[in-house]
Coordinates of C-alpha atoms in Angstrom, one line a residue:
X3 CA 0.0 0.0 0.0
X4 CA 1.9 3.3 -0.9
X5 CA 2.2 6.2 1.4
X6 CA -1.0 8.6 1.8
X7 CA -1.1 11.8 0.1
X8 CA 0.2 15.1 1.4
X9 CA -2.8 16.4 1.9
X10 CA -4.8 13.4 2.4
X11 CA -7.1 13.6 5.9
X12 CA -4.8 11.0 7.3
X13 CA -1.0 12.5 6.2
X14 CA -2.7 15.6 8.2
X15 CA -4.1 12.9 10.8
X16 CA -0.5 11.6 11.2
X17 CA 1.1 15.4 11.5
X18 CA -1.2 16.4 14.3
X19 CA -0.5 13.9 16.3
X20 CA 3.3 14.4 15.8
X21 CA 2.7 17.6 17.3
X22 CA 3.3 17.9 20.9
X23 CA 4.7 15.9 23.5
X24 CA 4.5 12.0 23.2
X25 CA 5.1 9.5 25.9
X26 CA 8.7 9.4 27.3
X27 CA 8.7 5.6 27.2
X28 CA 8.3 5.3 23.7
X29 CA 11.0 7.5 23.2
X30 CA 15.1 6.6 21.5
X31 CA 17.4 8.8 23.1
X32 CA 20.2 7.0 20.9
X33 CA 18.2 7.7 18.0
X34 CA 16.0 10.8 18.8
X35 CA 13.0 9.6 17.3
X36 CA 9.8 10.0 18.9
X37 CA 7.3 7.1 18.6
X38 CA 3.6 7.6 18.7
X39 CA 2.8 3.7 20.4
X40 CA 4.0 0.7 21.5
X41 CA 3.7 -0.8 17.9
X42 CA 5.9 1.6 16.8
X43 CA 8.7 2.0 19.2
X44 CA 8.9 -1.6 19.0
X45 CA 9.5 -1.3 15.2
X46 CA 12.1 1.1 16.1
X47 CA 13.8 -1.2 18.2
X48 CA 14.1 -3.8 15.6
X49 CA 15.4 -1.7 13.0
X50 CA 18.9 -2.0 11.5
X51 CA 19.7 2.1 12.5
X52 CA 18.7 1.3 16.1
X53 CA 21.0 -2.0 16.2
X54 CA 24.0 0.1 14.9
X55 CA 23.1 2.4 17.3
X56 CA 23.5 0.6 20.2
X57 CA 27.0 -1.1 19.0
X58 CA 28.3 1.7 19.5
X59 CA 27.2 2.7 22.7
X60 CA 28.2 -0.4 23.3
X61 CA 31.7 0.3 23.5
X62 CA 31.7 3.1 26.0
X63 CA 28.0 3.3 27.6
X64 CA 29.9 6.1 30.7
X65 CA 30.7 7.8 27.9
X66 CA 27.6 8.3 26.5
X67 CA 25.4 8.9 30.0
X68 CA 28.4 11.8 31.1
X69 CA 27.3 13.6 27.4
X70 CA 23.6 13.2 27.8
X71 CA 24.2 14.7 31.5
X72 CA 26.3 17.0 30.5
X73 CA 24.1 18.3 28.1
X74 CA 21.1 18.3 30.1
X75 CA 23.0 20.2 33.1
X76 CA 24.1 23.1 30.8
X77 CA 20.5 23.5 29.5
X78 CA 19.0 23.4 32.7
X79 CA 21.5 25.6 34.1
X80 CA 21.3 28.2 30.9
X81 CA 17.1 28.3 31.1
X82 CA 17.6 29.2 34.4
X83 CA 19.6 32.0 34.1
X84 CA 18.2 33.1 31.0
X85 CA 14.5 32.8 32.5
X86 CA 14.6 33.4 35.9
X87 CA 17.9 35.2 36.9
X88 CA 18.8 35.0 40.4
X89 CA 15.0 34.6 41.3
X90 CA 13.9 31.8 43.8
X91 CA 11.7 29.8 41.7
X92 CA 10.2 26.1 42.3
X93 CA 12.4 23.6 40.1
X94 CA 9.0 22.3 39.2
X95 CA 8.6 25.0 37.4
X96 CA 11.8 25.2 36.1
X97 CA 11.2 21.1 34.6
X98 CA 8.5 21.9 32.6
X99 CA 9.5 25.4 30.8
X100 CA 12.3 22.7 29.7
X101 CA 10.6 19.8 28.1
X102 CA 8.1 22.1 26.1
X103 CA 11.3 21.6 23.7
X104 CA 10.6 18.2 22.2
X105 CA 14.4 18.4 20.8
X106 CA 15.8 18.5 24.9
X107 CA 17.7 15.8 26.1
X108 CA 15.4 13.3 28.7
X109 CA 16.4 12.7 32.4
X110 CA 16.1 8.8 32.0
X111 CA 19.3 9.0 29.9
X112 CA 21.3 10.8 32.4
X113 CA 22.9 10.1 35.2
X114 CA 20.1 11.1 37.6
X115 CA 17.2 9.0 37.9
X116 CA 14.5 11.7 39.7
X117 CA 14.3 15.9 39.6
X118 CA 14.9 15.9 43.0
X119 CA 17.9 13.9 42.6
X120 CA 19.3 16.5 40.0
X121 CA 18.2 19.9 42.3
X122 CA 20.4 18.4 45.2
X123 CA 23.0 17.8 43.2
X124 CA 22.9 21.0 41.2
X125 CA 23.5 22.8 44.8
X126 CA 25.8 20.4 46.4
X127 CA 27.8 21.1 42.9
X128 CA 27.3 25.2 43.9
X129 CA 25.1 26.5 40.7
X130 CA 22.0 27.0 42.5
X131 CA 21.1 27.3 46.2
X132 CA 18.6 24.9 47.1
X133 CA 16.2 24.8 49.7
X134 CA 13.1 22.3 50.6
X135 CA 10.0 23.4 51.8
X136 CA 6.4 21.9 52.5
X137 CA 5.8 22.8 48.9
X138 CA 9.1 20.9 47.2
X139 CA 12.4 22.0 46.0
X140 CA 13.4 25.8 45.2
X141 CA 16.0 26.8 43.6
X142 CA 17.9 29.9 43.2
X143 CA 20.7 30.5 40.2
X144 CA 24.4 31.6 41.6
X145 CA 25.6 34.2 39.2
X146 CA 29.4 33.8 38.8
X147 CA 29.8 35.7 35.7
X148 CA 33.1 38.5 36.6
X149 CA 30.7 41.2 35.2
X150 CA 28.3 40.9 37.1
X151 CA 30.3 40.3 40.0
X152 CA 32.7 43.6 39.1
X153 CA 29.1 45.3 38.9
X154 CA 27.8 44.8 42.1
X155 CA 31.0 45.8 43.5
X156 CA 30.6 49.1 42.0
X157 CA 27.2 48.8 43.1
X158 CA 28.2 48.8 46.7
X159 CA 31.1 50.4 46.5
X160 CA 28.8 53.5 45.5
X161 CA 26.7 53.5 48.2
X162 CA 29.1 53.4 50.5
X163 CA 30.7 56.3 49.0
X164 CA 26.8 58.3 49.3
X165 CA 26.7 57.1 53.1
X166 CA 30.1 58.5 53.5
X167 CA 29.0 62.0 51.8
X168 CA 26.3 62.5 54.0
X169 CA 28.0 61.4 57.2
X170 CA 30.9 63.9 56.3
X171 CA 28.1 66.9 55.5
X172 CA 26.1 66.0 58.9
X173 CA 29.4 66.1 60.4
X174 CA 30.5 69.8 59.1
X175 CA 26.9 71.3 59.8
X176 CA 27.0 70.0 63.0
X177 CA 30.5 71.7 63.7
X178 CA 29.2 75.2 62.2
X179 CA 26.2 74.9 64.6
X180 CA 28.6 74.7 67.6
X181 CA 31.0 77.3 66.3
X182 CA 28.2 79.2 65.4
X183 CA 26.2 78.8 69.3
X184 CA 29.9 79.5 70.8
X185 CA 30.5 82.8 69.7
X186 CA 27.1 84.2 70.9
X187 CA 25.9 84.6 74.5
X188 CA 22.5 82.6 75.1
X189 CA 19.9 85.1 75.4
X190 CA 18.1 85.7 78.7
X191 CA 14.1 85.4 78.2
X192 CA 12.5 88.8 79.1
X193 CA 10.8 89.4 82.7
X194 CA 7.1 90.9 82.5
X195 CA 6.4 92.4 85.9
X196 CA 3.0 93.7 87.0
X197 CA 2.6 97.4 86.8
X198 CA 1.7 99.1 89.8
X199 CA 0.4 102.1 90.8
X200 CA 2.0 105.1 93.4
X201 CA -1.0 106.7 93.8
X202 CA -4.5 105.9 92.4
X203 CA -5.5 109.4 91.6
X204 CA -2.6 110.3 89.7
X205 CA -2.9 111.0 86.2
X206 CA -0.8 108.4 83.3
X207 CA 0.9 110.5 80.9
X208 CA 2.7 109.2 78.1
X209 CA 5.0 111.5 75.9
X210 CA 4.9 110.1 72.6
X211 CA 6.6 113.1 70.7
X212 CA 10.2 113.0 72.1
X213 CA 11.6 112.1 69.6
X214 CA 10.5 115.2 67.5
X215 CA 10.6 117.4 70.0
X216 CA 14.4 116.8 70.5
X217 CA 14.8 117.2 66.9
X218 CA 13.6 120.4 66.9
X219 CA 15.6 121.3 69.7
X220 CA 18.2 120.7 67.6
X221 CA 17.6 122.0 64.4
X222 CA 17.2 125.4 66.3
X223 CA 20.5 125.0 67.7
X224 CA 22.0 124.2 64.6
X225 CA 19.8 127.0 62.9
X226 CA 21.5 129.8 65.6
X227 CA 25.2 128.3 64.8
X228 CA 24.9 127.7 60.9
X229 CA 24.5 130.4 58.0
X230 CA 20.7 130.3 56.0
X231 CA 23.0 128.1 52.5
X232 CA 23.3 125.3 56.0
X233 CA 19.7 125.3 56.3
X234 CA 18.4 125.6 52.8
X235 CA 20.8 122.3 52.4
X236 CA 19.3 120.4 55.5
X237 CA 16.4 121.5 54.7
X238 CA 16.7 119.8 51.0
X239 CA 18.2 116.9 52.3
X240 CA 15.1 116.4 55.1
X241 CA 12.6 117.0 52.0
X242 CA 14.3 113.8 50.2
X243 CA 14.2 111.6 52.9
X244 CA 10.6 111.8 53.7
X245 CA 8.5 109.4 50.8
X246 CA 5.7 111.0 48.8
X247 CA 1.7 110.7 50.3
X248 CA 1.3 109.1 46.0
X249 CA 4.0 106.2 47.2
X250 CA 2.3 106.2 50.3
X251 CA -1.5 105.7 49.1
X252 CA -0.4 103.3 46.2
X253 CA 1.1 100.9 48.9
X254 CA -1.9 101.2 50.7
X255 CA -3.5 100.4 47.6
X256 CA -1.8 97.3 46.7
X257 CA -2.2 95.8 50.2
X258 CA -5.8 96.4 50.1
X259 CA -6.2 94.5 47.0
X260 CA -3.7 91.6 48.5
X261 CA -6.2 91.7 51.2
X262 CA -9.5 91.4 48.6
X263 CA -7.9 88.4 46.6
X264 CA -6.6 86.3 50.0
X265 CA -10.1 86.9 51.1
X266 CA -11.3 85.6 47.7
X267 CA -9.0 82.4 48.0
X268 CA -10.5 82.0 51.3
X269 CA -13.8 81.9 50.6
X270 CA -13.5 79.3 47.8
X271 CA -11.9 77.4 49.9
X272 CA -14.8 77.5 52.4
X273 CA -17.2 77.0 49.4
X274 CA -15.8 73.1 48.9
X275 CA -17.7 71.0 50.7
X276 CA -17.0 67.0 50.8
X277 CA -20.5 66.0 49.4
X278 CA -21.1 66.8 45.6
X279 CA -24.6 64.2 45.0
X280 CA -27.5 66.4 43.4
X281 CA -30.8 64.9 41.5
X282 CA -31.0 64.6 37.8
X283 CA -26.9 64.2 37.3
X284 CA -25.7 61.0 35.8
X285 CA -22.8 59.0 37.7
X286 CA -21.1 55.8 37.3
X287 CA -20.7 52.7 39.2
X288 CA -17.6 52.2 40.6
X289 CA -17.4 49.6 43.1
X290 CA -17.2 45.9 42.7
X291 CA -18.7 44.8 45.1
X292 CA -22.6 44.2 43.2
X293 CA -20.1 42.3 40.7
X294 CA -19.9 42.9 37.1
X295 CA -23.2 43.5 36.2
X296 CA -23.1 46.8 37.2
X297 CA -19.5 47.8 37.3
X298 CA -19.0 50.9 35.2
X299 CA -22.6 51.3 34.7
X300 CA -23.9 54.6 34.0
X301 CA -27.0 55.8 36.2
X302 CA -29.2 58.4 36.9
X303 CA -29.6 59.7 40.3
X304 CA -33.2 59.9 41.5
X305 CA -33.2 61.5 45.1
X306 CA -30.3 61.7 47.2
X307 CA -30.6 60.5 51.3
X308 CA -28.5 62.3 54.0
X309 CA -26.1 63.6 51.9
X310 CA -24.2 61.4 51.1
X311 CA -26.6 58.5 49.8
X312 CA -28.2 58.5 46.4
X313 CA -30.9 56.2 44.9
X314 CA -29.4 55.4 41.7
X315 CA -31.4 54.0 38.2
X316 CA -29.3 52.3 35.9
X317 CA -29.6 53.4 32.3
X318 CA -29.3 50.3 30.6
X319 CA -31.2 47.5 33.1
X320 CA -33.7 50.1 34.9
X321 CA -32.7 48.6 38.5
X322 CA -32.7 51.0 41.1
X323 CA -29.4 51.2 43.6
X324 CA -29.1 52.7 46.5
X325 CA -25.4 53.7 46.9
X326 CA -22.8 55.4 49.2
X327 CA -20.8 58.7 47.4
X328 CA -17.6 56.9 47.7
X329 CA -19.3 53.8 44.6
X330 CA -19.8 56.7 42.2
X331 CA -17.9 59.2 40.2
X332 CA -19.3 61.9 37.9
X333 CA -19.4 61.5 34.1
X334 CA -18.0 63.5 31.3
X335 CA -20.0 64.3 28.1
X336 CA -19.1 65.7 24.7
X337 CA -18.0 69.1 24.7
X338 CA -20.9 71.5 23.8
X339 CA -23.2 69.1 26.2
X340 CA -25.1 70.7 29.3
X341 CA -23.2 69.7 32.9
X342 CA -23.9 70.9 36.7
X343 CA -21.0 72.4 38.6
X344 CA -21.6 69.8 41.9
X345 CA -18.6 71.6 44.1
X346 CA -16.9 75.2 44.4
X347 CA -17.9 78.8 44.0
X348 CA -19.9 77.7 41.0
X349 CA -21.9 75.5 43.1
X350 CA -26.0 74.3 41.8
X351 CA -25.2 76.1 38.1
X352 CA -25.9 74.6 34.9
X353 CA -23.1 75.0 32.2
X354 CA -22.1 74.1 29.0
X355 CA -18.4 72.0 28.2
X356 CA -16.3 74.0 26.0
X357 CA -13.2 71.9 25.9
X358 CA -10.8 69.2 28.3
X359 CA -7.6 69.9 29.3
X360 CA -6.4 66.0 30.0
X361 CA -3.1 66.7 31.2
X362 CA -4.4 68.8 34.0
X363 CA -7.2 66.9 34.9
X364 CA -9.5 69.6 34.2
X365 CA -12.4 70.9 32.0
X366 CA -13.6 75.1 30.9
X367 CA -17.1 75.4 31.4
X368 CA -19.6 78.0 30.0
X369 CA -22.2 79.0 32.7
X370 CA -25.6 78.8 31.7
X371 CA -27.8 80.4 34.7
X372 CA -27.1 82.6 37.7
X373 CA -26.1 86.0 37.7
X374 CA -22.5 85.1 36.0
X375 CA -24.4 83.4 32.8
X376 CA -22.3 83.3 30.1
X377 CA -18.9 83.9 32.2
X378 CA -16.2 81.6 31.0
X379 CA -14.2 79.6 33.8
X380 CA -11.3 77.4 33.6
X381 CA -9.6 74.8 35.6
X382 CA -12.6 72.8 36.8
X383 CA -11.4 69.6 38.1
X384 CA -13.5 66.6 37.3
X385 CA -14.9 65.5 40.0
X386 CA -16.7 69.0 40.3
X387 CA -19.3 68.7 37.2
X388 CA -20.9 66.0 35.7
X389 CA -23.2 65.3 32.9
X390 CA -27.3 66.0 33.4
X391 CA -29.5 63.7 32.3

């Protein structure tokens, strides 16, 4: 009977199962062929390829075992430190990521009859530190490679080099601090006594123009020893050093409007408050705890209880929720679509969304009732507005 057709259902038949993993037992290492059954392998075994196979492994079976180890160590050893670096991984694990190659070299033609058998001798040999747990064997890849070695030296040698830095600045502020604190006297605290009275009925005076008064003292006695070209000079001098009542006012000015804008900052601040639920605005599910039929659902929100409770309607099922604040979040529309300002100075008014600015977080708004209708404001964060249904 000749040989199906390339194409034929069983020539594809025959491929598919070829695919894969087949059974170790039925498996030449000698040969590396791959039967598919019993029938087969024992075909295989009879053959003249197989026969002269075996003669020569014949002549030097150690020989051939230390190869098949040897091969099967430096795979197992390069997959682990190509895979899993110097992570502690279960050599379980390890096993099977290798014999998803169908080409790899089988443990029953090495030296070691079981994995475990191999994991404590790959740490008694000193590639991998191995440890066993109620779980089975881990292992953990020793990297010897000089690179890496010379790089975790620099590694450490670095930070050592940081900790020293610091240490050595720590040190020198702490010696300007003493120097510093040695050269001044400590300051005594000042005393407040009570004040106390002579006499009841005496009179409290307080002189508060000394100082001009002695300067006019002064200037008269330097007016009676100096010529009228002394005093015209003072006199100019005296004129420059007082400032102008225009420098005056506009400093009065500017601290008054200051004064106006902190006061404006102030009261926005008081404005926020840390409940932003309103009727008629449509939110979205957030929580996961009603499970995934109504995670990121959209809703409207029918009445709102306490606050900070809203009875919510779901757009697309109709079921009514009734959820905490902290489940929902406000939803963005199109711009040009109508929103309500929930939080802010802007608080209860209807606007329109003009555009999104996504790297600040923030949306302009157009307002669209109150006594600022039609004012433009910016920089409305997005939990503050929401979509109206």
């Amino acid at each position: 009977m000749g040989k199906a057709d390339f194409l034929s259902p069983k020539a594809i038949g025959n491929r598919i199962k070829a695919k894969g993993l087949q059974k170790l037992r039925w498996y030449c290492q000698m040969c590396q062929k791959q039967c598919r059954d019993e029938n087969g392998f024992k075909c295989h075994c009879m053959s003249e390829s197989h026969q002269r196979q075996l003669l020569l492994a014949s002549e030097d079976p150690n020989k051939i075992m230390d190869t098949f180890s040897e091969e099967f160590k430096n795979d197992f050893v390069e997959l682990i430190k190509r895979r899993f670096g110097t992570k502690r991984v279960h050599n379980n694990i390890v096993y099977n990521e290798y014999i998803n190659d169908r080409e790899h070299v089988h443990m029953n033609s090495t030296q070691w009859e079981t994995l475990t058998e191999f994991t404590k001798w790959l740490g008694k040999e000193g590639f991998c530190k191995v440890d066993e747990t109620p779980k089975g064997w881990y292992i953990q890849y020793i990297d010897r490679d000089p690179e890496t070695i010379r790089r975790q030296e620099e590694l450490e040698k670095k930070k050592k080099q940081d900790l020293d830095d610091e240490e050595r600045s720590a040190k020198f502020i702490e010696e300007q601090v003493r120097r510093g604190q040695e050269g001044k006297e400590p300051e005594e605290a000042p005393v407040f006594t009570e004040f106390k009275r002579e006499c009841e009925e005496a009179k409290i005076a307080f002189n508060l123009a000394k100082g001009s008064c002695s300067s006019a003292e002064g200037n008269s006695k330097a007016s009676a020893t100096l010529g009228p070209s002394a005093l015209k000079t003072a006199g100019s001098v005296k004129r420059k050093d007082v400032p102008s009542t225009s420098e005056a006012k506009e400093k009065k000015k500017r601290s008054a409007l200051e004064e106006i804008m902190e006061m404006e900052e102030q009261k926005k601040k008081s404005v926020r408050v840390d409940h932003w639920l309103h009727p008629g605005i449509v939110v979205k599910v957030v929580t996961k705890r009603l499970g995934e039929k109504y995670h990121k659902k959209k809703g409207v929100i029918k009445e709102v209880q306490e606050k900070y409770t809203a009875l919510v309607k779901i757009i697309e099922s109709g079921d009514k929720l009734k959820l905490d604040q902290s489940h929902l979040e406000t939803v963005i529309p199109a711009p040009g679509k109508r929103v309500l300002i929930l939080n802010g100075v802007y608080r209860d008014t209807e606007a329109f969304l003009d555009s999104i600015d996504e790297r600040k977080f923030s949306a302009s708004l157009t307002l669209d009732s109150g006594r600022m209708k039609g004012k433009r404001v910016d920089g409305i964060a997005y939990e503050d507005f929401s979509k109206i249904a």
